[in-house]
Amino acid sequence: MSRHVEELPCMRTFTVRDGCLALGGTPVTELVAKAGGTPIYLYDQLMLETRIAELRCALPGSIALHYAVKANPMPALLEFLAGRVDGFDIASAGELERLRAVGAAPERISFAGPGKRDEELATAVEHGVTLHIESAGELERVATFASPRRPTPRVALRINPDFELKRSGMRMAGGPQPFGIDAECVPQLLRRIDALPLAFEGFHLFAGSQNLRTDLLIEALEPMFQLIGELAAQAPGPVRHLTLGGGLGIPYFPGDEPVNLPAYGQSLGACLARHAAPLGETRIALELGRYLVGEAGVYLARVIDRKVSRGEVYLVTDGGMHHHLAASGNLGQVVRRNFPVAVANRMDEPARETVSVVGPLCTPLDRLAERVELPTAEPGDLIAVFQSGAYGLTASPIHFLSHPPPREQLVSPATQE
Ligand SMILES: *Cc1c(COP(=O)(O)O)cnc(C)c1O
């Protein structure tokens, strides 16, 4: 028997089979046994596919879909996405390596991020990757890698606008920033590009991450396009590419509402129509990390011990903050809140007690869930942490306490029995 996970609003896409959480139609107990044990990150291929289809359906047809690799650089996931998205955003030469290993086309890759090392700039230029320039100094350094033996360095300017995307989980623009070039300084750099042996590609504007407020995401579009239009008029050539950081968030906590994707897509379409003149020839890309992969991932840890301390129940698991810093609340959360969790092999049992789920590290920071209502769990049971597909493993202090790394698996749909 199979049903959907109803009691957890943001996980309706997951199913339960015979009381066990299932991915791609296979119970996680089976997936874990086949993979060799816990802890493990599982990524649901079908959910990735569905999310991409939703985006394609809601966004204007001319919008390209790029994946920001830093959200999750797992090789099988990159390989899967390489055939389904239109390009990638990288933040290091290491991420470029990973993309090259799965055969992604370099001309569809852009490289953003402050502090790109000379070796990284040289590698990017060699492969024809577009560099998203973060400062005047970086622009000058890129130009030194121009050589008749290499393709002309392709550059786009990342703009730090004088406005911000309000209510973002992380602010990436507005005010002083390590990211991007202050909008008022962009015209000067555009003139400089004209004087240097560089190919001007366009602009990049990424205003904030993890935003759930559809109204504010929509409100930010017009000023963004207006600014790009003004700067385009001063560019040394046509704006061939415009990358808009997505910033679309996913719900993690009670009360979080998902982004209204159709409404966002519609507003984006209207905005494109209004600004068709300066950007008629421009390839516009949304570059999404969390929104593409975040909801498709589940982290599973096994209960090793169950202890009661002065009335509080602790489920001690083999996984924790060293694999999943975000769920422990230590990756940018101001007030610690629980990610959605469940006992994966007891999905049909009602919540019976209030427990805290902790990891094996000797620090009070190592908790996966604090005082949550769960069915009674015993050693051997599996704890599932949902919304774990983005900023999970590679955003965690994996070497802390020298425990083994978790496994990772991309789960394809089971063939029908
Ligand atoms: C991290 C990052 C993204 C992805 O952000 P999400 O909030 O995960 O969608 C996009 N663009 C750039 C430049 C980034 O640094």
Short mmCIF file of N, CA, C and O in Angstrom, two decimals, residues 245-355:
data_model
loop_
_atom_site.label_atom_id
_atom_site.label_comp_id
_atom_site.label_asym_id
_atom_site.label_seq_id
_atom_site.Cartn_x
_atom_site.Cartn_y
_atom_site.Cartn_z
N GLY A 245 19.99 35.99 -10.29
CA GLY A 245 19.99 34.97 -9.25
C GLY A 245 18.53 34.71 -8.92
O GLY A 245 17.71 35.63 -8.96
N GLY A 246 18.18 33.49 -8.66
CA GLY A 246 16.78 33.21 -8.38
C GLY A 246 16.38 33.76 -7.03
O GLY A 246 15.55 34.66 -6.94
N GLY A 247 17.02 33.23 -5.99
CA GLY A 247 16.65 33.63 -4.65
C GLY A 247 15.38 32.98 -4.16
O GLY A 247 14.95 33.22 -3.03
N LEU A 248 14.74 32.16 -5.01
CA LEU A 248 13.49 31.52 -4.60
C LEU A 248 13.76 30.57 -3.44
O LEU A 248 14.64 29.73 -3.51
N GLY A 249 12.97 30.71 -2.38
CA GLY A 249 13.17 29.89 -1.20
C GLY A 249 12.30 28.64 -1.20
O GLY A 249 11.44 28.46 -2.06
N ILE A 250 12.55 27.76 -0.24
CA ILE A 250 11.67 26.60 -0.02
C ILE A 250 11.22 26.63 1.44
O ILE A 250 11.93 27.16 2.30
N PRO A 251 10.04 26.08 1.72
CA PRO A 251 9.56 26.11 3.11
C PRO A 251 10.30 25.11 3.99
O PRO A 251 10.46 23.96 3.61
N TYR A 252 10.77 25.57 5.13
CA TYR A 252 11.43 24.69 6.10
C TYR A 252 10.64 24.56 7.39
O TYR A 252 10.69 23.54 8.05
N PHE A 253 9.96 25.64 7.77
CA PHE A 253 9.43 25.73 9.12
C PHE A 253 7.93 25.93 9.13
O PHE A 253 7.35 26.38 8.13
N PRO A 254 7.28 25.59 10.25
CA PRO A 254 5.83 25.77 10.33
C PRO A 254 5.45 27.20 9.95
O PRO A 254 6.10 28.15 10.39
N GLY A 255 4.43 27.33 9.13
CA GLY A 255 4.00 28.66 8.72
C GLY A 255 4.64 29.12 7.42
O GLY A 255 4.16 30.07 6.80
N ASP A 256 5.75 28.49 6.99
CA ASP A 256 6.38 28.86 5.72
C ASP A 256 5.46 28.47 4.56
O ASP A 256 5.00 27.33 4.50
N GLU A 257 5.20 29.42 3.67
CA GLU A 257 4.40 29.13 2.49
C GLU A 257 5.33 29.06 1.28
O GLU A 257 6.20 29.91 1.14
N PRO A 258 5.12 28.08 0.40
CA PRO A 258 5.98 28.03 -0.79
C PRO A 258 5.77 29.24 -1.69
O PRO A 258 4.73 29.90 -1.64
N VAL A 259 6.77 29.55 -2.51
CA VAL A 259 6.66 30.63 -3.48
C VAL A 259 5.55 30.30 -4.47
O VAL A 259 5.39 29.15 -4.87
N ASN A 260 4.77 31.30 -4.84
CA ASN A 260 3.74 31.13 -5.86
C ASN A 260 4.42 31.25 -7.23
O ASN A 260 4.55 32.34 -7.78
N LEU A 261 4.86 30.10 -7.73
CA LEU A 261 5.66 30.08 -8.95
C LEU A 261 4.91 30.62 -10.17
O LEU A 261 5.47 31.42 -10.94
N PRO A 262 3.65 30.21 -10.39
CA PRO A 262 2.93 30.76 -11.54
C PRO A 262 2.83 32.29 -11.49
O PRO A 262 3.01 32.97 -12.52
N ALA A 263 2.58 32.86 -10.29
CA ALA A 263 2.47 34.32 -10.18
C ALA A 263 3.82 34.98 -10.48
O ALA A 263 3.89 36.00 -11.17
N TYR A 264 4.88 34.38 -9.97
CA TYR A 264 6.22 34.92 -10.21
C TYR A 264 6.54 34.87 -11.71
O TYR A 264 7.03 35.84 -12.29
N GLY A 265 6.24 33.73 -12.32
CA GLY A 265 6.51 33.56 -13.75
C GLY A 265 5.75 34.57 -14.60
O GLY A 265 6.30 35.13 -15.55
N GLN A 266 4.51 34.82 -14.20
CA GLN A 266 3.69 35.76 -14.94
C GLN A 266 4.25 37.18 -14.85
O GLN A 266 4.36 37.89 -15.86
N SER A 267 4.66 37.57 -13.65
CA SER A 267 5.23 38.91 -13.46
C SER A 267 6.54 39.05 -14.22
O SER A 267 6.84 40.10 -14.78
N LEU A 268 7.31 37.98 -14.22
CA LEU A 268 8.58 38.01 -14.95
C LEU A 268 8.30 38.20 -16.44
O LEU A 268 8.98 38.99 -17.11
N GLY A 269 7.29 37.51 -16.93
CA GLY A 269 6.92 37.64 -18.33
C GLY A 269 6.51 39.06 -18.67
O GLY A 269 6.93 39.62 -19.69
N ALA A 270 5.70 39.68 -17.80
CA ALA A 270 5.26 41.06 -18.02
C ALA A 270 6.45 42.01 -18.01
O ALA A 270 6.53 42.94 -18.81
N CYS A 271 7.39 41.75 -17.11
CA CYS A 271 8.59 42.58 -16.99
C CYS A 271 9.43 42.47 -18.27
O CYS A 271 9.92 43.48 -18.78
N LEU A 272 9.58 41.26 -18.78
CA LEU A 272 10.34 41.05 -20.01
C LEU A 272 9.70 41.84 -21.15
O LEU A 272 10.40 42.46 -21.97
N ALA A 273 8.36 41.82 -21.21
CA ALA A 273 7.67 42.53 -22.28
C ALA A 273 7.92 44.04 -22.19
O ALA A 273 8.17 44.70 -23.19
N ARG A 274 7.90 44.57 -20.95
CA ARG A 274 8.12 46.01 -20.77
C ARG A 274 9.54 46.43 -21.12
O ARG A 274 9.78 47.55 -21.54
N HIS A 275 10.49 45.52 -20.93
CA HIS A 275 11.90 45.89 -21.14
C HIS A 275 12.47 45.23 -22.38
O HIS A 275 13.68 45.02 -22.48
N ALA A 276 11.60 44.90 -23.32
CA ALA A 276 12.05 44.19 -24.52
C ALA A 276 13.08 45.00 -25.30
O ALA A 276 14.01 44.44 -25.86
N ALA A 277 12.92 46.34 -25.31
CA ALA A 277 13.79 47.15 -26.16
C ALA A 277 15.28 46.99 -25.84
O ALA A 277 16.04 46.55 -26.70
N PRO A 278 15.72 47.28 -24.59
CA PRO A 278 17.17 47.17 -24.37
C PRO A 278 17.64 45.71 -24.30
O PRO A 278 18.83 45.45 -24.46
N LEU A 279 16.73 44.78 -24.06
CA LEU A 279 17.16 43.41 -23.81
C LEU A 279 16.60 42.41 -24.82
O LEU A 279 16.53 41.21 -24.57
N GLY A 280 16.23 42.92 -25.99
CA GLY A 280 15.61 42.06 -27.00
C GLY A 280 16.48 40.88 -27.42
O GLY A 280 15.98 39.80 -27.70
N GLU A 281 17.79 41.10 -27.47
CA GLU A 281 18.71 40.06 -27.95
C GLU A 281 19.35 39.29 -26.80
O GLU A 281 20.27 38.50 -27.02
N THR A 282 18.89 39.55 -25.60
CA THR A 282 19.59 39.02 -24.43
C THR A 282 19.06 37.65 -24.01
O THR A 282 17.85 37.45 -23.95
N ARG A 283 19.98 36.74 -23.72
CA ARG A 283 19.58 35.45 -23.15
C ARG A 283 19.52 35.63 -21.64
O ARG A 283 20.52 35.95 -21.00
N ILE A 284 18.34 35.48 -21.08
CA ILE A 284 18.14 35.72 -19.65
C ILE A 284 18.03 34.39 -18.91
O ILE A 284 17.24 33.52 -19.31
N ALA A 285 18.84 34.25 -17.87
CA ALA A 285 18.83 32.99 -17.11
C ALA A 285 18.50 33.24 -15.65
O ALA A 285 18.93 34.22 -15.06
N LEU A 286 17.71 32.33 -15.11
CA LEU A 286 17.53 32.29 -13.66
C LEU A 286 18.52 31.27 -13.15
O LEU A 286 18.64 30.18 -13.72
N GLU A 287 19.23 31.60 -12.07
CA GLU A 287 20.21 30.63 -11.58
C GLU A 287 19.78 30.21 -10.18
O GLU A 287 19.76 30.99 -9.26
N LEU A 288 19.34 28.98 -10.10
CA LEU A 288 18.72 28.48 -8.88
C LEU A 288 19.52 27.33 -8.28
O LEU A 288 20.00 26.46 -9.00
N GLY A 289 19.64 27.36 -6.96
CA GLY A 289 20.27 26.24 -6.26
C GLY A 289 19.22 25.53 -5.44
O GLY A 289 18.63 24.53 -5.82
N ARG A 290 18.97 26.13 -4.28
CA ARG A 290 18.04 25.55 -3.31
C ARG A 290 16.69 25.15 -3.90
O ARG A 290 16.18 24.07 -3.65
N TYR A 291 16.12 26.02 -4.73
CA TYR A 291 14.78 25.76 -5.24
C TYR A 291 14.74 24.53 -6.16
O TYR A 291 13.75 23.82 -6.21
N LEU A 292 15.85 24.28 -6.84
CA LEU A 292 15.89 23.12 -7.74
C LEU A 292 16.05 21.81 -6.99
O LEU A 292 15.44 20.81 -7.33
N VAL A 293 16.91 21.79 -5.98
CA VAL A 293 17.28 20.50 -5.38
C VAL A 293 16.91 20.34 -3.91
O VAL A 293 16.94 19.22 -3.40
N GLY A 294 16.58 21.43 -3.24
CA GLY A 294 16.40 21.38 -1.78
C GLY A 294 15.36 20.41 -1.30
O GLY A 294 15.57 19.65 -0.35
N GLU A 295 14.20 20.41 -1.97
CA GLU A 295 13.10 19.59 -1.48
C GLU A 295 13.24 18.13 -1.87
O GLU A 295 12.54 17.27 -1.34
N ALA A 296 14.14 17.84 -2.79
CA ALA A 296 14.30 16.46 -3.28
C ALA A 296 15.17 15.60 -2.37
O ALA A 296 15.27 14.40 -2.57
N GLY A 297 15.79 16.22 -1.35
CA GLY A 297 16.75 15.48 -0.54
C GLY A 297 16.25 15.14 0.86
O GLY A 297 15.57 15.94 1.50
N VAL A 298 16.59 13.94 1.31
CA VAL A 298 16.30 13.49 2.68
C VAL A 298 17.61 12.99 3.28
O VAL A 298 18.36 12.26 2.62
N TYR A 299 17.86 13.38 4.51
CA TYR A 299 19.03 12.86 5.24
C TYR A 299 18.53 11.83 6.24
O TYR A 299 17.56 12.08 6.96
N LEU A 300 19.16 10.66 6.25
CA LEU A 300 18.73 9.58 7.14
C LEU A 300 19.84 9.19 8.10
O LEU A 300 20.98 8.94 7.67
N ALA A 301 19.49 9.13 9.37
CA ALA A 301 20.44 8.70 10.39
C ALA A 301 19.76 7.63 11.24
O ALA A 301 18.55 7.63 11.40
N ARG A 302 20.56 6.71 11.78
CA ARG A 302 19.99 5.62 12.55
C ARG A 302 20.10 5.92 14.05
O ARG A 302 21.12 6.46 14.50
N VAL A 303 19.07 5.57 14.78
CA VAL A 303 19.11 5.76 16.23
C VAL A 303 20.07 4.72 16.82
O VAL A 303 19.92 3.53 16.60
N ILE A 304 21.07 5.21 17.56
CA ILE A 304 22.07 4.33 18.19
C ILE A 304 21.67 4.09 19.64
O ILE A 304 21.85 3.01 20.18
N ASP A 305 21.16 5.13 20.26
CA ASP A 305 20.88 5.05 21.69
C ASP A 305 19.65 5.90 21.98
O ASP A 305 19.39 6.88 21.29
N ARG A 306 18.94 5.45 23.01
CA ARG A 306 17.79 6.21 23.47
C ARG A 306 18.03 6.43 24.95
O ARG A 306 18.16 5.47 25.71
N LYS A 307 18.15 7.68 25.34
CA LYS A 307 18.40 7.92 26.77
C LYS A 307 17.44 8.95 27.33
O LYS A 307 16.94 9.82 26.60
N VAL A 308 17.19 8.82 28.62
CA VAL A 308 16.34 9.78 29.30
C VAL A 308 17.20 10.51 30.31
O VAL A 308 17.89 9.88 31.12
N SER A 309 17.24 11.83 30.22
CA SER A 309 18.00 12.61 31.19
C SER A 309 17.06 13.60 31.87
O SER A 309 16.54 14.51 31.22
N ARG A 310 16.85 13.36 33.14
CA ARG A 310 15.98 14.23 33.95
C ARG A 310 14.67 14.53 33.24
O ARG A 310 14.27 15.69 33.09
N GLY A 311 14.08 13.49 32.71
CA GLY A 311 12.76 13.62 32.11
C GLY A 311 12.77 13.91 30.62
O GLY A 311 11.73 13.82 29.98
N GLU A 312 13.92 14.30 30.05
CA GLU A 312 13.97 14.59 28.61
C GLU A 312 14.48 13.37 27.85
O GLU A 312 15.48 12.77 28.24
N VAL A 313 13.77 13.03 26.76
CA VAL A 313 14.18 11.88 25.95
C VAL A 313 15.13 12.35 24.84
O VAL A 313 14.81 13.29 24.11
N TYR A 314 16.26 11.66 24.73
CA TYR A 314 17.20 11.93 23.65
C TYR A 314 17.33 10.72 22.75
O TYR A 314 17.59 9.61 23.23
N LEU A 315 17.13 10.94 21.45
CA LEU A 315 17.45 9.90 20.48
C LEU A 315 18.83 10.28 19.94
O LEU A 315 18.99 11.33 19.31
N VAL A 316 19.81 9.41 20.22
CA VAL A 316 21.17 9.69 19.78
C VAL A 316 21.41 8.93 18.48
O VAL A 316 21.25 7.71 18.44
N THR A 317 21.74 9.64 17.41
CA THR A 317 21.87 9.00 16.10
C THR A 317 23.32 8.97 15.61
O THR A 317 24.20 9.63 16.18
N ASP A 318 23.51 8.20 14.55
CA ASP A 318 24.87 8.13 13.96
C ASP A 318 25.13 9.30 13.01
O ASP A 318 26.19 9.41 12.40
N GLY A 319 24.15 10.18 12.84
CA GLY A 319 24.36 11.36 12.00
C GLY A 319 24.16 12.63 12.81
O GLY A 319 23.58 12.58 13.90
N GLY A 320 24.63 13.75 12.27
CA GLY A 320 24.49 14.99 13.03
C GLY A 320 25.00 16.19 12.27
O GLY A 320 25.04 16.19 11.03
N MET A 321 25.39 17.22 13.03
CA MET A 321 25.77 18.50 12.42
C MET A 321 27.00 18.41 11.52
O MET A 321 27.19 19.25 10.64
N HIS A 322 27.85 17.38 11.75
CA HIS A 322 29.04 17.25 10.90
C HIS A 322 28.67 16.89 9.46
O HIS A 322 29.45 17.08 8.55
N HIS A 323 27.44 16.34 9.28
CA HIS A 323 26.95 16.05 7.93
C HIS A 323 25.90 17.05 7.48
O HIS A 323 25.68 17.22 6.29
N HIS A 324 25.23 17.64 8.44
CA HIS A 324 24.06 18.46 8.11
C HIS A 324 23.99 19.67 9.05
O HIS A 324 23.14 19.76 9.93
N LEU A 325 24.90 20.58 8.80
CA LEU A 325 25.02 21.77 9.64
C LEU A 325 23.72 22.59 9.63
O LEU A 325 23.30 23.11 10.66
N ALA A 326 23.10 22.67 8.46
CA ALA A 326 21.89 23.50 8.33
C ALA A 326 20.79 23.00 9.26
O ALA A 326 20.13 23.79 9.94
N ALA A 327 20.59 21.68 9.31
CA ALA A 327 19.52 21.15 10.15
C ALA A 327 19.82 21.35 11.64
O ALA A 327 18.91 21.39 12.46
N SER A 328 21.09 21.47 11.98
CA SER A 328 21.44 21.70 13.38
C SER A 328 21.17 23.15 13.77
O SER A 328 21.25 23.50 14.95
N GLY A 329 20.89 23.98 12.77
CA GLY A 329 20.56 25.38 13.05
C GLY A 329 21.77 26.29 13.07
O GLY A 329 21.65 27.46 13.41
N ASN A 330 22.92 25.75 12.69
CA ASN A 330 24.14 26.55 12.80
C ASN A 330 24.64 27.13 11.47
O ASN A 330 25.75 27.64 11.40
N LEU A 331 23.81 27.04 10.42
CA LEU A 331 24.20 27.62 9.13
C LEU A 331 23.31 28.84 8.87
O LEU A 331 22.37 28.80 8.11
N GLY A 332 23.60 29.91 9.58
CA GLY A 332 22.92 31.16 9.30
C GLY A 332 21.56 31.36 9.96
O GLY A 332 20.90 32.34 9.69
N GLN A 333 21.14 30.43 10.81
CA GLN A 333 19.87 30.66 11.52
C GLN A 333 20.11 31.55 12.74
O GLN A 333 21.06 31.34 13.46
N VAL A 334 19.24 32.49 12.92
CA VAL A 334 19.39 33.37 14.08
C VAL A 334 18.71 32.73 15.30
O VAL A 334 19.27 32.62 16.36
N VAL A 335 17.47 32.29 15.09
CA VAL A 335 16.77 31.55 16.12
C VAL A 335 16.67 30.10 15.65
O VAL A 335 16.21 29.85 14.54
N ARG A 336 17.15 29.15 16.47
CA ARG A 336 17.16 27.77 16.03
C ARG A 336 15.74 27.22 15.87
O ARG A 336 14.93 27.32 16.78
N ARG A 337 15.45 26.68 14.69
CA ARG A 337 14.16 26.04 14.45
C ARG A 337 14.41 24.68 13.82
O ARG A 337 15.42 24.47 13.15
N ASN A 338 13.47 23.76 14.05
CA ASN A 338 13.64 22.40 13.55
C ASN A 338 13.30 22.28 12.08
O ASN A 338 12.25 22.74 11.64
N PHE A 339 14.16 21.60 11.34
CA PHE A 339 13.78 21.11 10.02
C PHE A 339 12.68 20.09 10.24
O PHE A 339 12.58 19.49 11.30
N PRO A 340 11.85 19.81 9.23
CA PRO A 340 10.86 18.74 9.39
C PRO A 340 11.55 17.38 9.53
O PRO A 340 12.44 17.06 8.74
N VAL A 341 11.17 16.63 10.55
CA VAL A 341 11.76 15.31 10.76
C VAL A 341 10.66 14.27 10.97
O VAL A 341 9.52 14.62 11.30
N ALA A 342 11.01 13.01 10.79
CA ALA A 342 10.07 11.91 11.00
C ALA A 342 10.87 10.66 11.35
O ALA A 342 12.08 10.61 11.11
N VAL A 343 10.17 9.66 11.93
CA VAL A 343 10.78 8.34 12.08
C VAL A 343 10.41 7.59 10.80
O VAL A 343 9.26 7.21 10.60
N ALA A 344 11.40 7.41 9.93
CA ALA A 344 11.12 6.99 8.56
C ALA A 344 10.48 5.61 8.46
O ALA A 344 9.75 5.33 7.51
N ASN A 345 10.76 4.73 9.41
CA ASN A 345 10.19 3.38 9.35
C ASN A 345 8.94 3.25 10.23
O ASN A 345 8.46 2.15 10.47
N ARG A 346 8.44 4.36 10.74
CA ARG A 346 7.21 4.34 11.54
C ARG A 346 6.29 5.46 11.10
O ARG A 346 5.70 6.17 11.92
N MET A 347 6.15 5.63 9.79
CA MET A 347 5.37 6.75 9.27
C MET A 347 3.88 6.61 9.57
O MET A 347 3.16 7.60 9.56
N ASP A 348 3.42 5.40 9.82
CA ASP A 348 1.99 5.21 10.10
C ASP A 348 1.65 5.28 11.58
O ASP A 348 0.50 5.15 11.96
N GLU A 349 2.67 5.45 12.42
CA GLU A 349 2.39 5.50 13.86
C GLU A 349 2.19 6.95 14.29
O GLU A 349 2.83 7.85 13.78
N PRO A 350 1.29 7.16 15.24
CA PRO A 350 1.06 8.54 15.70
C PRO A 350 2.21 9.03 16.59
O PRO A 350 2.95 8.21 17.16
N ALA A 351 2.33 10.36 16.69
CA ALA A 351 3.32 10.94 17.60
C ALA A 351 2.93 10.57 19.04
O ALA A 351 1.76 10.69 19.41
N ARG A 352 3.90 10.09 19.81
CA ARG A 352 3.58 9.65 21.17
C ARG A 352 4.37 10.37 22.24
O ARG A 352 4.02 10.36 23.40
N GLU A 353 5.50 11.00 21.82
CA GLU A 353 6.34 11.62 22.85
C GLU A 353 7.13 12.79 22.28
O GLU A 353 7.27 12.93 21.07
N THR A 354 7.61 13.62 23.20
CA THR A 354 8.44 14.76 22.81
C THR A 354 9.89 14.35 23.02
O THR A 354 10.28 13.95 24.12
N VAL A 355 10.69 14.44 21.94
CA VAL A 355 12.08 14.00 22.03
C VAL A 355 13.00 15.02 21.37
O VAL A 355 12.56 15.84 20.55
#
